[in-house]
Short mmCIF file of C-alpha atoms in Angstrom, two decimals:
data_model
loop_
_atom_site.label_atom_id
_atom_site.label_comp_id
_atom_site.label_asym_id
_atom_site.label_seq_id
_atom_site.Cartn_x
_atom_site.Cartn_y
_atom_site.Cartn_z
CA UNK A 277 90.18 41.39 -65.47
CA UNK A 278 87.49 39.15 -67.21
CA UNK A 279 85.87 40.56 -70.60
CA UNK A 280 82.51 40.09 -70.46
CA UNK A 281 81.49 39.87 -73.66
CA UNK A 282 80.38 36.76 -75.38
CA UNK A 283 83.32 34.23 -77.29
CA UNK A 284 83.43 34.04 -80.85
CA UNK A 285 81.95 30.79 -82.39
CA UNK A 286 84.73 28.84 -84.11
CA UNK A 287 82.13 27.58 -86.71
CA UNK A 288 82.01 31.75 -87.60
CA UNK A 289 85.20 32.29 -87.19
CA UNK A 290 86.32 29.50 -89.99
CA UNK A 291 83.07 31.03 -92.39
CA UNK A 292 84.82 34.49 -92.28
CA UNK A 293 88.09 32.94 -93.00
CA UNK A 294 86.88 31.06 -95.89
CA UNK A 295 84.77 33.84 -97.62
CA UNK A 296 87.49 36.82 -97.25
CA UNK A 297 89.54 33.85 -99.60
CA UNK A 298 87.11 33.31 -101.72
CA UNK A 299 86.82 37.14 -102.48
CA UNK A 300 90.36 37.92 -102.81
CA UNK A 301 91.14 35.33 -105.36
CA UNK A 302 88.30 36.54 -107.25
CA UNK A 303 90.01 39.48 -107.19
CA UNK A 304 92.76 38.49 -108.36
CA UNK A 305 91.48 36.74 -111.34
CA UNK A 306 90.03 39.65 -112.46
CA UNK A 307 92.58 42.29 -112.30
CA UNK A 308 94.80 39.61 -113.61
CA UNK A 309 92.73 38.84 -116.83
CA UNK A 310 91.75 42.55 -117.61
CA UNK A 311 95.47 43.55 -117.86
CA UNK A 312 96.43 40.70 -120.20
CA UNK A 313 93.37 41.56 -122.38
CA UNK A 314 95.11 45.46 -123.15
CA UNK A 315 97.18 45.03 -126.12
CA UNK A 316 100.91 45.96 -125.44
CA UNK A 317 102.33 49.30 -126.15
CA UNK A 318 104.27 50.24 -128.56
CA UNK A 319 106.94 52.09 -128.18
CA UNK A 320 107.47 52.91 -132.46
CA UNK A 321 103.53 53.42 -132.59
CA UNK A 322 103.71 56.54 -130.26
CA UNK A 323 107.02 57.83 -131.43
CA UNK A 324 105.40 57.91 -135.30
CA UNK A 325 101.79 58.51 -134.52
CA UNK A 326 99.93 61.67 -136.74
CA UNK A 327 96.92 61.06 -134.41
CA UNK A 328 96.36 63.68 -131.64
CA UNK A 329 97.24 62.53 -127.92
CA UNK A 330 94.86 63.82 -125.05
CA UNK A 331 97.55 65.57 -122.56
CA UNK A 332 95.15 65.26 -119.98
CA UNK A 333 95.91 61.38 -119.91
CA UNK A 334 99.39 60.80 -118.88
CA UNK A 335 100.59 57.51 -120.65
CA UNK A 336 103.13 55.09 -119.59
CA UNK A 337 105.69 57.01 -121.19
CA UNK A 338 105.08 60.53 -119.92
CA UNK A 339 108.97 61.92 -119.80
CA UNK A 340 110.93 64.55 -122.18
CA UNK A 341 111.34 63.64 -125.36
CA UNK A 342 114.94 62.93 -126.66
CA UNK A 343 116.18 63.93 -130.07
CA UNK A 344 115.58 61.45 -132.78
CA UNK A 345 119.01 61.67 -133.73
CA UNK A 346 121.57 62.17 -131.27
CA UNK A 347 124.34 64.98 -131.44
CA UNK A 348 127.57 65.26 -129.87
CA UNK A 349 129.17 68.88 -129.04
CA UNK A 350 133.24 68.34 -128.44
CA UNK A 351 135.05 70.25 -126.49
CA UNK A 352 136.20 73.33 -128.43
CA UNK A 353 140.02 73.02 -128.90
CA UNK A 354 140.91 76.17 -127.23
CA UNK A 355 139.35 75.29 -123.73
CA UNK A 356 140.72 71.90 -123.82
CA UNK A 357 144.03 72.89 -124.62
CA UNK A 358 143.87 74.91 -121.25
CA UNK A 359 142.32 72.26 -119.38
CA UNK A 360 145.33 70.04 -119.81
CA UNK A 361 147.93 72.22 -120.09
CA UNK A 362 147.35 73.74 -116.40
CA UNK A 363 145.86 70.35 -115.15
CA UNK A 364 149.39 69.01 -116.12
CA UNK A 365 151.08 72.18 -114.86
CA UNK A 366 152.46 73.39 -111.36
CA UNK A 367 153.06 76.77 -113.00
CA UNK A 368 150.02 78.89 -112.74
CA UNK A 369 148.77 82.52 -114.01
CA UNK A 370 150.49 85.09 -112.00
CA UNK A 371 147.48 86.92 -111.16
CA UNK A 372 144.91 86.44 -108.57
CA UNK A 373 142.03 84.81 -108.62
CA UNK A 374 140.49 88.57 -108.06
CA UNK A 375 142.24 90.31 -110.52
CA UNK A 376 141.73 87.13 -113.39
CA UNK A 377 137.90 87.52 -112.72
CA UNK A 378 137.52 90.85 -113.61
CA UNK A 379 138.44 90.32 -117.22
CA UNK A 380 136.94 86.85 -116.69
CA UNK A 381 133.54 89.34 -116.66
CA UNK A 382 134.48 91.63 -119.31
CA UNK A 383 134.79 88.74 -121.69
CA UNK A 384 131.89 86.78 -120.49
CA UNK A 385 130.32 90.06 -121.89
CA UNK A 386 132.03 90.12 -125.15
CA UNK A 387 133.44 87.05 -125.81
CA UNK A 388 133.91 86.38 -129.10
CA UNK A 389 135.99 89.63 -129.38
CA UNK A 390 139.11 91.08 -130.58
CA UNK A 391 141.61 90.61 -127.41
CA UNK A 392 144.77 92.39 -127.66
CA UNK A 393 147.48 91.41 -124.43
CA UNK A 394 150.60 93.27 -124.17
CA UNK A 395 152.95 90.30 -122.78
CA UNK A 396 153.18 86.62 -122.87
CA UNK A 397 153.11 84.17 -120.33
CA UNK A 398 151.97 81.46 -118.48
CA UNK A 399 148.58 82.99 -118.60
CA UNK A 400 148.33 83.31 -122.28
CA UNK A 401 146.33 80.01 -123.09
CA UNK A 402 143.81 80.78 -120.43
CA UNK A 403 142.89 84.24 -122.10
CA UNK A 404 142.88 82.43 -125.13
CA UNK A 405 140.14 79.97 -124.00
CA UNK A 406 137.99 82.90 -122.36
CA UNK A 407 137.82 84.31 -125.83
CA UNK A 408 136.96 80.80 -127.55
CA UNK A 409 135.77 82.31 -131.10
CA UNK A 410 137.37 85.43 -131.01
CA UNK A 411 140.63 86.64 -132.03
CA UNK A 412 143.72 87.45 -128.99
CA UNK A 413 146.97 88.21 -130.33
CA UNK A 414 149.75 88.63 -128.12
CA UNK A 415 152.86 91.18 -127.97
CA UNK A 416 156.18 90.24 -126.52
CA UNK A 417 159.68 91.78 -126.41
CA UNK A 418 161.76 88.13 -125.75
CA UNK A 419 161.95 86.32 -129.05
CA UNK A 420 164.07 83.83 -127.24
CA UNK A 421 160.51 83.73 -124.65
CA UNK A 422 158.58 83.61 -127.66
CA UNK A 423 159.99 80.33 -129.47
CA UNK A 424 160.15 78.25 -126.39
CA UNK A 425 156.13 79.32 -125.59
CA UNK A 426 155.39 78.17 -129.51
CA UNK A 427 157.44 74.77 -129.14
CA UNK A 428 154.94 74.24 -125.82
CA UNK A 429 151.79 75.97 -127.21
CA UNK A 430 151.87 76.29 -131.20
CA UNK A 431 148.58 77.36 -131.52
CA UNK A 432 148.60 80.88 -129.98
CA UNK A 433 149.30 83.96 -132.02
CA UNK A 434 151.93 85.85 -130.86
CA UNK A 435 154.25 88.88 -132.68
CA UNK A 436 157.57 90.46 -131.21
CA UNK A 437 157.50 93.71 -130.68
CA UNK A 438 160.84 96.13 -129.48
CA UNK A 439 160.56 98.82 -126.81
CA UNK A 440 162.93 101.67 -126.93
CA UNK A 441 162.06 103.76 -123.63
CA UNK A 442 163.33 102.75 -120.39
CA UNK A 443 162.02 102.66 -116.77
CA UNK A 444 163.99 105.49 -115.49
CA UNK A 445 162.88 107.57 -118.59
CA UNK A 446 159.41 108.04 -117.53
CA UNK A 447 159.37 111.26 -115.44
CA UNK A 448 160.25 113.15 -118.94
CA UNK A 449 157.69 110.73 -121.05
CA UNK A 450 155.01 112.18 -118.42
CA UNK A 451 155.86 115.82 -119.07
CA UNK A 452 155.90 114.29 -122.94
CA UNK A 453 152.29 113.23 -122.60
CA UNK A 454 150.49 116.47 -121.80
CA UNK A 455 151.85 118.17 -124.64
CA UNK A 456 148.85 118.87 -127.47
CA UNK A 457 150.51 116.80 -130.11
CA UNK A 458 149.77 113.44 -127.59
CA UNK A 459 146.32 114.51 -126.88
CA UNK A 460 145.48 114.65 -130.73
CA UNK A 461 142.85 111.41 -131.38
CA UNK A 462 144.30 109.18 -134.24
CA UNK A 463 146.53 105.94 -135.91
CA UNK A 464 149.33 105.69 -133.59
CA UNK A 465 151.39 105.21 -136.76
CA UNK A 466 151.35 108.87 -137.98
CA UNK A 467 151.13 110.30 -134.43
CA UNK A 468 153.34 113.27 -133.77
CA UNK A 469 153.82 112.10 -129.87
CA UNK A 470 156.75 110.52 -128.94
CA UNK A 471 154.66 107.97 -126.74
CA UNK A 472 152.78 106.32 -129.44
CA UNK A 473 154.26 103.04 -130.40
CA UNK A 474 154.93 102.53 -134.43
CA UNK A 475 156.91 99.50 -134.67
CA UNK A 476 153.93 96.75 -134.68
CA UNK A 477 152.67 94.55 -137.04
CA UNK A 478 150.05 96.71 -139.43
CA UNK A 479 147.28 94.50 -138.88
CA UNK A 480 147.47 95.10 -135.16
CA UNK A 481 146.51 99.10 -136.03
CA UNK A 482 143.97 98.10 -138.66
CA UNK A 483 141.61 95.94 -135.66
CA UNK A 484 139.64 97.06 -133.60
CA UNK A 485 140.61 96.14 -130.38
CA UNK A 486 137.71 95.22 -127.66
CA UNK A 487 139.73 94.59 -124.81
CA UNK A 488 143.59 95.61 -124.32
CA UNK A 489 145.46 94.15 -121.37
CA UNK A 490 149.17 96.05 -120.49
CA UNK A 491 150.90 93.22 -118.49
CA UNK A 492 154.11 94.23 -120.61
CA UNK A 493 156.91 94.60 -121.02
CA UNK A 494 158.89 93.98 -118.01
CA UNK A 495 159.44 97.39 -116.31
CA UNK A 496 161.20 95.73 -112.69
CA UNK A 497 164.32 97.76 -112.65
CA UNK A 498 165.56 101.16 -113.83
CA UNK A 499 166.73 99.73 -117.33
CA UNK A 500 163.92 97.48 -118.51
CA UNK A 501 161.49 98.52 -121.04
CA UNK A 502 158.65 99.92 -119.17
CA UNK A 503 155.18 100.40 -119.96
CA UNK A 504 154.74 104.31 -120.53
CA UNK A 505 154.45 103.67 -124.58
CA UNK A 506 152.12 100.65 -123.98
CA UNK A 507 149.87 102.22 -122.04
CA UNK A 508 149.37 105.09 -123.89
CA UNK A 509 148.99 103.40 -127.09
CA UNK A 510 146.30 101.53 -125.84
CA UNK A 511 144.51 104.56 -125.18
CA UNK A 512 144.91 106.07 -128.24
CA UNK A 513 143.79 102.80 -130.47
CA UNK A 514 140.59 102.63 -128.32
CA UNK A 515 139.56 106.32 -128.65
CA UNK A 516 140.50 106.32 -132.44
CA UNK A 517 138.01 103.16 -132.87
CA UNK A 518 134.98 104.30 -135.54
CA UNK A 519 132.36 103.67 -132.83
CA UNK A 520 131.94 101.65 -129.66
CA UNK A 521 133.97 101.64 -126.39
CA UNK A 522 137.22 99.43 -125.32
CA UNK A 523 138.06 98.25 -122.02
CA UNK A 524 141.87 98.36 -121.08
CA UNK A 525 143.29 96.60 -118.30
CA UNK A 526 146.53 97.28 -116.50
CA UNK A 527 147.75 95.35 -113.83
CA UNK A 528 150.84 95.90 -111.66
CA UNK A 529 149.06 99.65 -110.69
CA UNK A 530 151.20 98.97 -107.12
CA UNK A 531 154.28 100.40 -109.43
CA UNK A 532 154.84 103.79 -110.20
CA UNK A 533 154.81 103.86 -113.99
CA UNK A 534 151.55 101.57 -114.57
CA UNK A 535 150.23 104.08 -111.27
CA UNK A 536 150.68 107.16 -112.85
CA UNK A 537 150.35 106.78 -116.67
CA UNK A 538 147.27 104.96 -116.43
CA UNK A 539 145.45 107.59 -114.63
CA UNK A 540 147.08 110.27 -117.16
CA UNK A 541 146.22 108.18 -120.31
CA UNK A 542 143.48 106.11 -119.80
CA UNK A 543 142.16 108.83 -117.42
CA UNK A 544 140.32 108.30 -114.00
CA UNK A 545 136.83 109.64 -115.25
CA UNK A 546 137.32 105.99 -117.50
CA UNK A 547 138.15 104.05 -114.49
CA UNK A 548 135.67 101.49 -113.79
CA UNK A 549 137.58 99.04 -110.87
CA UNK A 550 140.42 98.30 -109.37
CA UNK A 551 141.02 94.89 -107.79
CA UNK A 552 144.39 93.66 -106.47
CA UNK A 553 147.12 94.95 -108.57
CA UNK A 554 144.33 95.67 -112.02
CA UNK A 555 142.48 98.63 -113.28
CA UNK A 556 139.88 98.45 -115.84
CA UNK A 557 139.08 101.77 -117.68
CA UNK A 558 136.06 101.64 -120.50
CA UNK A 559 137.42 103.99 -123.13
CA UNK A 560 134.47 105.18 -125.73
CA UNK A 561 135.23 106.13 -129.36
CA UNK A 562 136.17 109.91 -129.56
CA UNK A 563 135.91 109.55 -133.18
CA UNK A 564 132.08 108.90 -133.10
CA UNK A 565 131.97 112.06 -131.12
CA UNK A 566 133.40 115.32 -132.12
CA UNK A 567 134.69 117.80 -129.57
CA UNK A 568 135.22 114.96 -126.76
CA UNK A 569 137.91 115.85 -124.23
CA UNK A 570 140.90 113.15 -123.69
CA UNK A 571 139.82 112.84 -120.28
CA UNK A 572 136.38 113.41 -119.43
#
């Protein structure tokens, strides 16, 4: 189909050409020449400047500004002892992921603390590291255990400790416990109960404990030390504490000892969870309170 509107004269056509070019490199010349007539910035001159900026005006450098000095945080020596030693290691923590993040909370709570652990293992350097700052000591019952974990990992604090009572004694350390002499509040070292452990280092009774994990001593058969003593020791420190609260962990609950004598010592009313094979009790001060039961 024809258009029938009149054709465009070339004469106009080559006018329009020529005076859109004429325009643009005026343009040009301008913009060009105004932004070579601005004097640089400079970069010292804003950095050091006492006069007031206008934040309404965003200038060329408009980002956060850096420190004037640098600073460089290393890695504390704790954590990256950890990191290598179980990125280097196919021997890992034998509790679960479940069970590790439970005290992984309580010490994300009160990290740096006072972090007592009744055993030592392959786990030991990880608790360590949770508690960058603080203090964890360690009990264990194997010196022979002990001295090859220093020659590996010098810089944890470890003590040996001896247990006398056996796995097969713990019906009769039960009945032991509910006498009134065990359910007296004070330093295990002059307690009357046959449970209380006496035998550690002193400096071990004069903390005060935070957080207490029983994960020892063996208690797997009949004749192994087993954990009646431990557990209710660590009751007893965290009630006799001048003020505050403690949490105490136990793990292996599946067995009948670490079953029973928590929920005796470091009572169900204190029982906070249970994941996996751990309990955690929260045991308050009974010395800040007078009159408090054992249990509540």
């Amino acid at each position: 189909m024809r258009s029938n509107s009149k054709p465009h004269s070339p004469f106009n056509t080559k006018l329009i050409l020529i005076c859109a070019s004429v325009v643009l490199f005026v343009f040009l010349l301008i913009t060009t020449t105004s932004s070579f007539s601005k004097p640089p910035v400079s970069l010292s001159h804003l950095s050091n400047s006492t006069h007031p900026v206008d934040d309404s005006e965003p200038t060329p450098l408009d980002c956060p500004s850096l420190p004037l000095t640098p600073t460089c945080t290393k890695t504390p020596p704790s954590l990256a002892n950890a990191l290598i030693h179980y990125a280097t290691t196919n021997i890992t923590p034998q509790q679960t992921l479940k069970e590790i993040s439970v005290s992984a909370r309580v010490l994300e709570k009160k990290a740096p603390c006072n972090f007592l652990v009744f055993g030592l293992g392959h786990d030991s350097l990880m608790w360590a590291g949770l508690n960058h700052g603080g203090r964890t000591v360690f009990l264990e019952e194997d010196k022979a255990w002990i001295e090859q974990i220093k020659q590996k990992l010098p810089s944890l604090e470890s003590y040996h400790v001896e247990y006398v009572t056996k796995v097969h004694q713990a019906d009769d350390l039960l009945e032991t416990g509910m006498k009134e002499e065990c359910k007296v509040v004070g330093d295990p070292r002059f307690s009357k109960c046959d449970l209380a452990l006496k035998g550690f280092p002193n400096e071990i009774y004069d903390i005060e404990w935070d957080l207490i994990m029983v994960d020892a001593p063996t208690g797997f058969h009949d004749e192994a030390p087993g954990r009646m003593n431990a557990i209710y020791t660590s009751g007893l420190m965290a009630r006799n504490r001048e003020e505050g609260e403690t949490d105490v962990l136990v793990h292996d609950v599946n067995r009948v000892v670490e079953d029973k004598f928590s929920m005796a010592f470091l009572c169900e009313g204190y029982l906070r969870e249970q994941q996996g094979l751990l309990r955690h009790f929260t045991i308050p001060s009974h010395r800040s309170r007078s009159g408090r039961p054992f249990c509540p």
